[in-house]
XYZ file of C-alpha atoms in Angstrom:
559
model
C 2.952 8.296 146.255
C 5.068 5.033 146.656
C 4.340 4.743 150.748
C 0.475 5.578 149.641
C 0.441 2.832 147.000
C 1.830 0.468 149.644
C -0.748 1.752 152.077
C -3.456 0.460 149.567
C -4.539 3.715 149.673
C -4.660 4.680 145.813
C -6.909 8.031 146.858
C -4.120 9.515 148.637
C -1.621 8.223 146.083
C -3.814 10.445 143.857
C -4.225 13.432 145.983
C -0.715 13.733 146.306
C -0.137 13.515 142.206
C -2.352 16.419 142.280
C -0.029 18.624 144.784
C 2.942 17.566 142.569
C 0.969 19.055 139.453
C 0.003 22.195 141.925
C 3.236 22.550 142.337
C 5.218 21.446 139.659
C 2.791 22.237 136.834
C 6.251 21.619 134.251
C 7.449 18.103 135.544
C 6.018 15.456 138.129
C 9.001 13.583 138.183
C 9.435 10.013 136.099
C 8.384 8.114 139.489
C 5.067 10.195 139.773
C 4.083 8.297 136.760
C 5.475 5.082 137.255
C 3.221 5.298 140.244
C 0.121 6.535 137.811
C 0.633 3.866 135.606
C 0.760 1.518 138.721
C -2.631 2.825 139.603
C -3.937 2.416 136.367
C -3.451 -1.126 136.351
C -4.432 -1.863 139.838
C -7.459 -1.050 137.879
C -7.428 -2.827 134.942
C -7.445 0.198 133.005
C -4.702 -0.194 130.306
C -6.375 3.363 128.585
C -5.573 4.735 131.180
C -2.424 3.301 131.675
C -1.076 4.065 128.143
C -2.245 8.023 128.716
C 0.275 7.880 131.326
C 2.504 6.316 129.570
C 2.453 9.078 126.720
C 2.569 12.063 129.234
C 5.291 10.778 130.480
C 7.236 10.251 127.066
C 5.983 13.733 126.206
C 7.964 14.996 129.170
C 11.083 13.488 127.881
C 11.566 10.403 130.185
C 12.801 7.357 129.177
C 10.168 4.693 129.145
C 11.087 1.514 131.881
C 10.791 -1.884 131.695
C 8.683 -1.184 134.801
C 6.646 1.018 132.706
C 6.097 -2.036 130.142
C 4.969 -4.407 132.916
C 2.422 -2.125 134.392
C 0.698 -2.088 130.562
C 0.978 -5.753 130.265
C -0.726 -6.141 134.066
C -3.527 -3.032 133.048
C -4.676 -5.562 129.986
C -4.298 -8.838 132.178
C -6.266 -7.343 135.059
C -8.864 -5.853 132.102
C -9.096 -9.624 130.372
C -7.382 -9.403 127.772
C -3.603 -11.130 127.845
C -3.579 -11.289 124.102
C -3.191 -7.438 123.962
C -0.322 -7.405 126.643
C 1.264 -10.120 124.199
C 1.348 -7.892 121.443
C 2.791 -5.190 123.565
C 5.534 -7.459 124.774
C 6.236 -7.940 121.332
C 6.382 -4.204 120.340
C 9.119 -4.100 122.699
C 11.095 -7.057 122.038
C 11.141 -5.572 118.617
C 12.423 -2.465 119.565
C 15.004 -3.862 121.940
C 16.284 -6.444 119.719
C 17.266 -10.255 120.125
C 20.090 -9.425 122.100
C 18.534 -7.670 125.076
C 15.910 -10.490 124.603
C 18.526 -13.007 125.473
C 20.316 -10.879 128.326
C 17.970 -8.669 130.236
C 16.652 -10.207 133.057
C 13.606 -7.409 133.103
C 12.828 -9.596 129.321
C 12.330 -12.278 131.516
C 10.301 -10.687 133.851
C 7.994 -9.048 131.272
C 7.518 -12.684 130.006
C 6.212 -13.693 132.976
C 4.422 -10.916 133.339
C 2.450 -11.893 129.998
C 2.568 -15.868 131.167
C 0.508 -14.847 135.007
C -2.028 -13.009 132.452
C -2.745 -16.121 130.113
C -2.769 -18.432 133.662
C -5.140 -16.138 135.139
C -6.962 -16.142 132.193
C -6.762 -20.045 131.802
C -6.107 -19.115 128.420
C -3.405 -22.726 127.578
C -3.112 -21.472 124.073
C -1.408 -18.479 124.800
C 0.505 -19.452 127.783
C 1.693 -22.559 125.536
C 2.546 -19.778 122.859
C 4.526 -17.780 125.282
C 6.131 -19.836 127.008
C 7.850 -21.678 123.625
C 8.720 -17.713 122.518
C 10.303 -17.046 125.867
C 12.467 -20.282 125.575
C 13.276 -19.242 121.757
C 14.036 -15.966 122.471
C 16.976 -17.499 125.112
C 15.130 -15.731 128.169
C 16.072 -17.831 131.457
C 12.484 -18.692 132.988
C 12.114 -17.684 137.297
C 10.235 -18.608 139.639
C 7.423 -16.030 138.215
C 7.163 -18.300 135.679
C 7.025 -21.878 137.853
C 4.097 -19.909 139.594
C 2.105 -18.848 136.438
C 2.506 -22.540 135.511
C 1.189 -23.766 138.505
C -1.434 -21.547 138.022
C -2.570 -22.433 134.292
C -2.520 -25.454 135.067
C -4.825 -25.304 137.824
C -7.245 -23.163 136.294
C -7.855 -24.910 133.315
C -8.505 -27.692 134.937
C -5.260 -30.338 135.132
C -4.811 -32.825 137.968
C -2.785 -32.283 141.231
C -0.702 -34.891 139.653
C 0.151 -33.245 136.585
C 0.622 -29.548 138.830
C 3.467 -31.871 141.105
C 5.169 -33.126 137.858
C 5.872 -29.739 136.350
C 6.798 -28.557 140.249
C 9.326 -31.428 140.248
C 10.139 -31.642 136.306
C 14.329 -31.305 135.982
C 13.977 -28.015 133.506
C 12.419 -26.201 136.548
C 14.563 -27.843 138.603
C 17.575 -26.238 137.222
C 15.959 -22.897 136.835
C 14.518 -22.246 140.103
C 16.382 -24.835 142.256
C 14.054 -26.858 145.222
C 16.269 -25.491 147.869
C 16.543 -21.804 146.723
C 12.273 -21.691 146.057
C 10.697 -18.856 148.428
C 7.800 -19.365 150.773
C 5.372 -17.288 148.233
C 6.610 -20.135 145.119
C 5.578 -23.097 148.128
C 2.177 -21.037 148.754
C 1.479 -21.288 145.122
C 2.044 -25.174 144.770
C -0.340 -25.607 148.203
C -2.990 -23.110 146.478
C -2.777 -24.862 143.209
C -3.573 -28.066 144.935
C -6.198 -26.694 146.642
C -7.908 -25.230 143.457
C -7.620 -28.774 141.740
C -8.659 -30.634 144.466
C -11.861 -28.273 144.732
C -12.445 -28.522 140.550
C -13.014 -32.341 140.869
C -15.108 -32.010 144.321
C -17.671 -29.307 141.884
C -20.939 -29.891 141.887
C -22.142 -32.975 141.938
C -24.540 -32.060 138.653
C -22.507 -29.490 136.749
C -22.167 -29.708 133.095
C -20.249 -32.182 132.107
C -19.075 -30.419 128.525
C -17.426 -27.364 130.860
C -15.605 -29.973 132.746
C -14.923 -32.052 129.687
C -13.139 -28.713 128.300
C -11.217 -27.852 130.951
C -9.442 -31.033 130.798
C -8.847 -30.559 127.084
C -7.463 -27.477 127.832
C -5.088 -28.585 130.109
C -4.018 -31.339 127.579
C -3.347 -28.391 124.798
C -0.511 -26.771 127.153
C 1.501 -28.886 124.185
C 4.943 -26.987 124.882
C 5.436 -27.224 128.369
C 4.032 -31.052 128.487
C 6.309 -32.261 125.360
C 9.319 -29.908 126.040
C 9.783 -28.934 128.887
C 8.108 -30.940 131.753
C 7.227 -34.660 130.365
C 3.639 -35.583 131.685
C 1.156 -37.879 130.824
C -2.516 -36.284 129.390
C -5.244 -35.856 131.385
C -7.094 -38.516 132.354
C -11.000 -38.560 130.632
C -12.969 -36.779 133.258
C -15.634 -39.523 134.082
C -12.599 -41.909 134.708
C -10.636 -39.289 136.876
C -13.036 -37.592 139.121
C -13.626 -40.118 141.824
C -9.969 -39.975 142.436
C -8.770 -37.131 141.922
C -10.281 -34.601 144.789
C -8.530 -36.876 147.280
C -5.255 -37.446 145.751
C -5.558 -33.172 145.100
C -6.250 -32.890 149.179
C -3.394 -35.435 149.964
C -0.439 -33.773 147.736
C -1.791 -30.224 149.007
C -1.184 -31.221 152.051
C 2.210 -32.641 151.599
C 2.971 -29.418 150.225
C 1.287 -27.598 153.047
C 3.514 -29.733 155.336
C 6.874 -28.858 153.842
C 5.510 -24.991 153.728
C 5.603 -25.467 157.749
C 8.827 -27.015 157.543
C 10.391 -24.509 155.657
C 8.907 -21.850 157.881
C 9.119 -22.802 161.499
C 11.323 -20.994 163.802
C 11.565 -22.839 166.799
C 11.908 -20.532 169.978
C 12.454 -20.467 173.800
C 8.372 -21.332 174.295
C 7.158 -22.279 171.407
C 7.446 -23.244 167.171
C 6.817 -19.946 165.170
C 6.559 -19.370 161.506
C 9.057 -16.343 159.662
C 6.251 -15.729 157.071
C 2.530 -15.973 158.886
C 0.901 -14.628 155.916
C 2.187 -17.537 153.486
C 1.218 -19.903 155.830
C -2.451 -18.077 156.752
C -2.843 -18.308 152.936
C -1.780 -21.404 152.934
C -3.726 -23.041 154.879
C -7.026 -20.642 154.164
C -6.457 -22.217 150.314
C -6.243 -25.821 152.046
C -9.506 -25.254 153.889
C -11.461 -24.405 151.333
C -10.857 -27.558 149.508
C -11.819 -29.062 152.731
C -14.621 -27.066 152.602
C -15.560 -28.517 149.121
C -15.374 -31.710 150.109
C -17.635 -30.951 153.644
C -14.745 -32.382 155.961
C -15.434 -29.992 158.634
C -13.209 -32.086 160.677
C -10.209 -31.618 158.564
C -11.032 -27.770 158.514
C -10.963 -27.702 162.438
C -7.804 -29.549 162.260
C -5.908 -27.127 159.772
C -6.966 -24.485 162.340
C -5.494 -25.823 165.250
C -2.437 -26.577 163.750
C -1.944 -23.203 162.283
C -2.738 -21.995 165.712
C 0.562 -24.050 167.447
C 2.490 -21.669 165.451
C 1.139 -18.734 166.041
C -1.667 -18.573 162.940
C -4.703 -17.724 164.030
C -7.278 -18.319 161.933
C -8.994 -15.609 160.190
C -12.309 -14.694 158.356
C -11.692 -16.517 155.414
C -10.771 -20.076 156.991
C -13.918 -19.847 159.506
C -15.975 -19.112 156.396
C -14.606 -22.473 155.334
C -15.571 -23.965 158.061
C -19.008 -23.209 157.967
C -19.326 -24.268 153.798
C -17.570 -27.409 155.280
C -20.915 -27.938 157.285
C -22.793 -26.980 154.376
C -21.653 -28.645 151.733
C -21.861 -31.816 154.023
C -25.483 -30.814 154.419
C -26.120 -30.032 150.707
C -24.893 -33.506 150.102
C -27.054 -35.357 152.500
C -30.186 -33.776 150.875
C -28.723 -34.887 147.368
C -28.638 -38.249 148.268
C -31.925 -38.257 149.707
C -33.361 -36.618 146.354
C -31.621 -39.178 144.851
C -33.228 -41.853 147.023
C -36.803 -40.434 146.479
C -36.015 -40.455 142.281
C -35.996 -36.548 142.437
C -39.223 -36.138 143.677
C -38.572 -32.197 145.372
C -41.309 -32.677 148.295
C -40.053 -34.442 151.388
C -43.684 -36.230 151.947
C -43.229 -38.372 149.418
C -45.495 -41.018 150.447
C -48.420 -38.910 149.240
C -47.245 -39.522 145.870
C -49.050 -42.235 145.177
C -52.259 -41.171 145.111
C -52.654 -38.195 142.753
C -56.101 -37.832 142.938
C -56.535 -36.247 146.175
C -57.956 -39.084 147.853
C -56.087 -38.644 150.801
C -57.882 -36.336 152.119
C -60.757 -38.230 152.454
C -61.998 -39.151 156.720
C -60.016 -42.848 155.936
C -57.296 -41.628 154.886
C -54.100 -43.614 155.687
C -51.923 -42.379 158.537
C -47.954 -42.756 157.296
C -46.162 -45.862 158.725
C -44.088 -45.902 161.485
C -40.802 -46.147 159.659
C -41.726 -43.546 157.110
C -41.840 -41.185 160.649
C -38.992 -42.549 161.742
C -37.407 -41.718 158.538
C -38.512 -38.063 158.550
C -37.403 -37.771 162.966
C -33.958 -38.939 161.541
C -33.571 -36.504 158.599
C -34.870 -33.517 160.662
C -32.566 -34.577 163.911
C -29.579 -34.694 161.162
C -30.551 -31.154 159.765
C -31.053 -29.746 163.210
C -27.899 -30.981 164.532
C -26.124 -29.534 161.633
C -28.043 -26.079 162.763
C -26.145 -26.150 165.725
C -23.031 -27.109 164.332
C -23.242 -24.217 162.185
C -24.712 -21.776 165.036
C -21.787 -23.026 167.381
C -18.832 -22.145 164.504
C -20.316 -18.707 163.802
C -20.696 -17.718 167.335
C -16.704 -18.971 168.049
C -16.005 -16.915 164.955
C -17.688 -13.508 166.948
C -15.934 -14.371 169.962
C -12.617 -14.937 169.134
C -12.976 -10.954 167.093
C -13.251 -12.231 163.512
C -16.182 -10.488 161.944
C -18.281 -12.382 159.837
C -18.997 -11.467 156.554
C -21.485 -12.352 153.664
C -20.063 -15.530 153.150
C -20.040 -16.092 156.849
C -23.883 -15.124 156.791
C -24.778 -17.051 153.826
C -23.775 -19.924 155.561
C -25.838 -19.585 158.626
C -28.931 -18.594 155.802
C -28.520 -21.689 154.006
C -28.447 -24.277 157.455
C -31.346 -21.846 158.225
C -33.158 -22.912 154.993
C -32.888 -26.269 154.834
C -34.473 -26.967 158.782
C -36.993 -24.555 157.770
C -36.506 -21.883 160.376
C -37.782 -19.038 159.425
C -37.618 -17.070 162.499
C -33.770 -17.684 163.086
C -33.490 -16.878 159.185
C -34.899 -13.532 159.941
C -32.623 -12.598 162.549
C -29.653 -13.569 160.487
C -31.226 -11.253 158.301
C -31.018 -8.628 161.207
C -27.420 -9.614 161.585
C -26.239 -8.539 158.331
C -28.323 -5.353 158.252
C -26.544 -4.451 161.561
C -23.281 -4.939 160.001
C -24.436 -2.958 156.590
C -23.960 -5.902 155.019
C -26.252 -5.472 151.765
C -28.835 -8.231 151.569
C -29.145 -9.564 147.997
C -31.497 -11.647 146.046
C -29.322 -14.637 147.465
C -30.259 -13.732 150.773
C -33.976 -13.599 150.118
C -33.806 -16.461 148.464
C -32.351 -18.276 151.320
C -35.173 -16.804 153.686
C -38.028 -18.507 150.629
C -36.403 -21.762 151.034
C -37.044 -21.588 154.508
C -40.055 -20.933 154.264
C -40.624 -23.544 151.480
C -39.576 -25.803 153.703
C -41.673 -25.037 156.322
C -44.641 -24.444 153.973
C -45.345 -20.944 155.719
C -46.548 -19.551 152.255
C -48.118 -16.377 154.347
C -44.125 -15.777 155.310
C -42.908 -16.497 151.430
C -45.819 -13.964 150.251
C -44.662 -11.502 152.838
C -40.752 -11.591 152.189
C -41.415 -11.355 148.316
C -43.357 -8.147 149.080
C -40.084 -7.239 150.876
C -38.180 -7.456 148.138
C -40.299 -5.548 145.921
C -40.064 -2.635 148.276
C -36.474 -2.991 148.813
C -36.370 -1.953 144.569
C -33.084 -3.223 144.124
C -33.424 -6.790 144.812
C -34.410 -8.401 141.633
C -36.272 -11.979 141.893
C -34.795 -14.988 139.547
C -36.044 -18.247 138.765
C -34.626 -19.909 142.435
C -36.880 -17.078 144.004
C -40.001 -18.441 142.297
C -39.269 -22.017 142.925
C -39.312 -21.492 146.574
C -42.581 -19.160 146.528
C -44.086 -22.592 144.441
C -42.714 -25.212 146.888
C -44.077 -22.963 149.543
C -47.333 -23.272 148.325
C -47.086 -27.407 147.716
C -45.745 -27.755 150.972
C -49.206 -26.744 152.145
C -50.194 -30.304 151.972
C -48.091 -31.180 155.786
C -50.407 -28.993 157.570
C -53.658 -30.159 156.176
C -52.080 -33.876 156.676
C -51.641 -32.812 160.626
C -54.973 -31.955 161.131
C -56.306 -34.630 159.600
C -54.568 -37.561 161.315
C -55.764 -36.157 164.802
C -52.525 -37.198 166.515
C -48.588 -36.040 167.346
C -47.904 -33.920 164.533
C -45.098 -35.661 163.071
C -44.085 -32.708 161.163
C -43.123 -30.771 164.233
C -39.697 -30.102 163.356
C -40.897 -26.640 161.171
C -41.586 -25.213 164.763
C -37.628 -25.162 164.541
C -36.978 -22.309 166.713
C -39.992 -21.101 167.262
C -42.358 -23.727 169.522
C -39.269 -25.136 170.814
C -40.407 -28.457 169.375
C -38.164 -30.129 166.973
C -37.020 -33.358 166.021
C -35.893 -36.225 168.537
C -37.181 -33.696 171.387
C -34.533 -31.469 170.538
C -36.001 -27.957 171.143
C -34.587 -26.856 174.124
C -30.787 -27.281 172.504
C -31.906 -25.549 169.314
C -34.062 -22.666 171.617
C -30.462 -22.644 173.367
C -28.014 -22.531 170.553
C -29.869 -20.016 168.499
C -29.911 -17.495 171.482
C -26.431 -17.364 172.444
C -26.040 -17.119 168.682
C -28.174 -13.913 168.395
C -26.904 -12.571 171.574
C -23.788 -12.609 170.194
C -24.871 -11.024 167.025
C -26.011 -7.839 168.534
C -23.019 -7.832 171.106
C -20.396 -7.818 168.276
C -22.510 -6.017 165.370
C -20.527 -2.881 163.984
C -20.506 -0.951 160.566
C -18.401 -2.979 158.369
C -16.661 -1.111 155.069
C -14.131 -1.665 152.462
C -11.718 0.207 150.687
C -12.960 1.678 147.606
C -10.901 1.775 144.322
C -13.153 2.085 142.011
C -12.523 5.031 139.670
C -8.618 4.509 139.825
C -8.445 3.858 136.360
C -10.324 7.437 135.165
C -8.558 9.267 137.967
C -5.427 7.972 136.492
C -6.371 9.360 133.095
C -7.670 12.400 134.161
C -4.074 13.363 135.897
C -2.493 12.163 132.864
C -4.194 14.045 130.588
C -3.389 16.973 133.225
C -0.421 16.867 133.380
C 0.388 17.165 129.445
């Protein structure tokens, strides 16, 4: 069951419980239901988990420490730390003060309860923990350094704050610099990386949730005041424009001592001892690259990971396509911002709101206004390309993309109004069995939208009532209504009896395009699709879904 378990393969780990209780009907064996309970919380099914745990102290075996920790992680994987504190305190009570103060597996069910509060981003609790664990005389590890790293990062505290407790001299002389594994230097680099991509959030969220966070982080009272001296949190106005660089900049100094500590120079080249820290690593890095839209920084990440023998993998070129995204994203934001919010590109017709301009004089836009529009639409088909060119070196070097990957390509799709290439995305996905969700559609209405082919919007929200379980939300109606104001672009064409100066919706389909750049998009999209239907393959995942109640079920066996 152990070699299944380590397999990932919790259906065989099952399946071979069974032919124990075939036969051995009397006894399993304590390790068959260490390896249950193991299971169970894989699942985050602590019922299931404690069922175990009673058929195995009906048969007479002495519960484990392990035992205890697989309870605590069932309730921290089901959401609720809180109960995995009060059965850590159950058992300090039974065990007494002194095995409190001298078991090192006290210590480890400690930290055990401290990664469920971090995970969580629940600061009260961790706070509360961590202050018991030092009362109690337990001698905090490098389990605990790593939950810390994590609360911290989750609830929102700067990558300042995250180096402080890292270097802070109680850690210091618990888990000495020198003696710290490559998973602890992972977790400082991800930690980093999550900070860094908190204060690079979107550019509109709610301030309040933000505002929280950072009074959360400022409540971890203990370990600020006790045991690793740190200034509070900045206010979150006053700290934002700063932080998501200094957050990139310490990750990667801690990114770049991660190398150090891993490279193994040889004969031919510099390799790493531990590939998957580093992958990890610098997959964590990228994505708060990715936040920030430095596609260039991505790119760079990737090649230096590659010198040592890291290639990248699915989830770093999924970073670098959000990289292009989010850069995109944020060029449209500004140029909302510039038109005052007004959603329809064609602003100029703003002005009159009567309808007068469709009368025979009507005024043909200025030069500059065009010139505006040819600039914005070479920018967003450029950044098709971009985005094209990534996901077809993704294909080719054998790393299959996945939603994300798609969503990607959807959403550069959207916003140059390509409908076509949107649709065989689409295909894409479907060849993969990839499901495609109401995201999906609504990245197809955008296009659309943008386009203003409402005959395409009306036909793709038929689709989706015929595909039954893709359920429309409020973004899907918003691009079915822009779709229909966006109407106004063709009826402005025909009327000013010239170069239609909307000509970059033909994207990928007339071959027109902004700045006379159809034949590169034509180009780019078809070595793209090509590639799409060279590569496509059936795609699946390991399923582990009914763990938990298979868990129970041989429990419940079993007694």
């Amino acid at each position: 069951m152990r070699a299944a378990l380590d397999r990932r393969r919790p259906d065989e780990a099952l399946e071979i419980f069974d032919e124990l209780s075939t036969a051995y009907p009397d006894d399993q064996g304590a390790p068959a239901y260490d390896a249950l309970m193991h299971l169970a919380a894989l699942a985050g099914d602590p019922d299931a988990a404690l069922d175990a745990f009673e058929a195995s102290l009906a048969l007479r075996y002495e519960p484990s420490s392990y035992q205890h920790g697989q309870i605590i992680l069932a309730h921290a994987r089901a959401g609720d730390p809180e109960r995995g504190a009060e059965w850590l305190d159950m058992v300090l009570e039974s065990n007494g003060a002194e095995w409190a103060r001298t078991s090192k597996s006290a210590a480890k069910l400690f930290e055990r309860v401290l990664a469920g509060a971090a995970h969580a981003g629940d600061a009260d609790l961790f706070d509360a923990q961590f202050a018991k664990m030092r009362d109690a005389g337990a001698v905090p590890g490098e389990a605990a350094l790593e939950a810390a790293l994590l609360a911290l990062s989750v609830v929102g505290a700067s990558s300042e704050t995250i180096e402080a407790v890292w270097r802070c001299e109680a850690f210091q002389r618990w888990v000495p610099a020198q003696s710290r594994s490559s998973k602890l230097l992972l977790r400082r680099v991800e930690a980093h990386a999550r900070a860094a991509k908190n204060a690079a959030g979107p550019r509109r969220a709610s301030r309040d949730v933000v505002v929280e966070a950072t009074r959360s982080s400022s409540a971890l009272g203990y370990l600020r005041e006790k045991m690793c001296p740190f200034a509070n949190e900045e206010t979150y106005d006053s700290a934002r424009p700063t932080r998501a660089p200094a957050s990139r900049r310490l990750g990667e100094e801690a990114l770049r001592e991660l190398f150090a500590r891993n490279s193994e120079p040889t004969d031919f080249a510099t390799r790493v001892a531990r590939p998957r820290d580093v992958r990890d690593a610098v997959t964590a890095m990228a994505g708060a690259f990715a936040a920030a839209g430095d596609s260039d920084a991505v790119r760079a990440l990737m090649e230096r990971a590659s010198a040592v023998g890291v290639e990248p993998d699915q989830h770093v070129f999924n970073a670098l396509l959000r990289s292009e995204a989010v850069a995109s994203a944020a060029a449209s934001e500004d140029d909302e911002d510039d038109e005052d919010d007004e959603d329809d590109d064609a602003s100029f017709f703003h002005e009159s709101r009567d309808a007068s301009f469709l009368d025979d004089g009507a005024a043909v836009p200025a030069a500059p206004v065009l010139a505006q529009f040819d600039a914005r639409a070479r920018e967003t088909h450029e950044a098709v390309i971009r985005v094209e060119t990534m996901m077809r070196d993704m294909i080719e070097s054998g790393v299959e993309p996945d939603l994300h990957s798609f969503m990607a390509l959807l959403s550069a799709y959207a916003r140059a109004g390509d409908v076509a290439a949107a649709g065989d995305a689409l295909a894409g996905m479907r060849a993969r069995g990839i499901p495609v969700d109401t995201f999906a559609f609504n990245a197809l209405l955008q296009a659309c939208a943008v386009a203003g082919d409402l005959d395409a919007a009306v036909r793709i929200r038929d689709e989706m009532r015929r595909a039954g379980s893709v359920e429309p939300d409020a973004v899907t109606f918003l691009h079915l209504f822009r779709a229909c104001a966006r109407r106004s672009r063709q009826v402005a064409a025909v009327l000013r009896d010239a170069s239609d100066w909307d000509d970059w919706d033909d994207w990928g389909v007339l071959g027109g395009g902004a700045g006379n750049s159809g034949g590169a998009a034509l180009e780019s999209h078809a070595r793209l699709a090509g590639a799409l239907v060279e590569q496509g393959g059936e795609g699946g995942t390991m399923r582990v879904g009914d763990v938990g109640e298979a868990a129970r079920a041989a429990a419940r066996a079993a007694r």
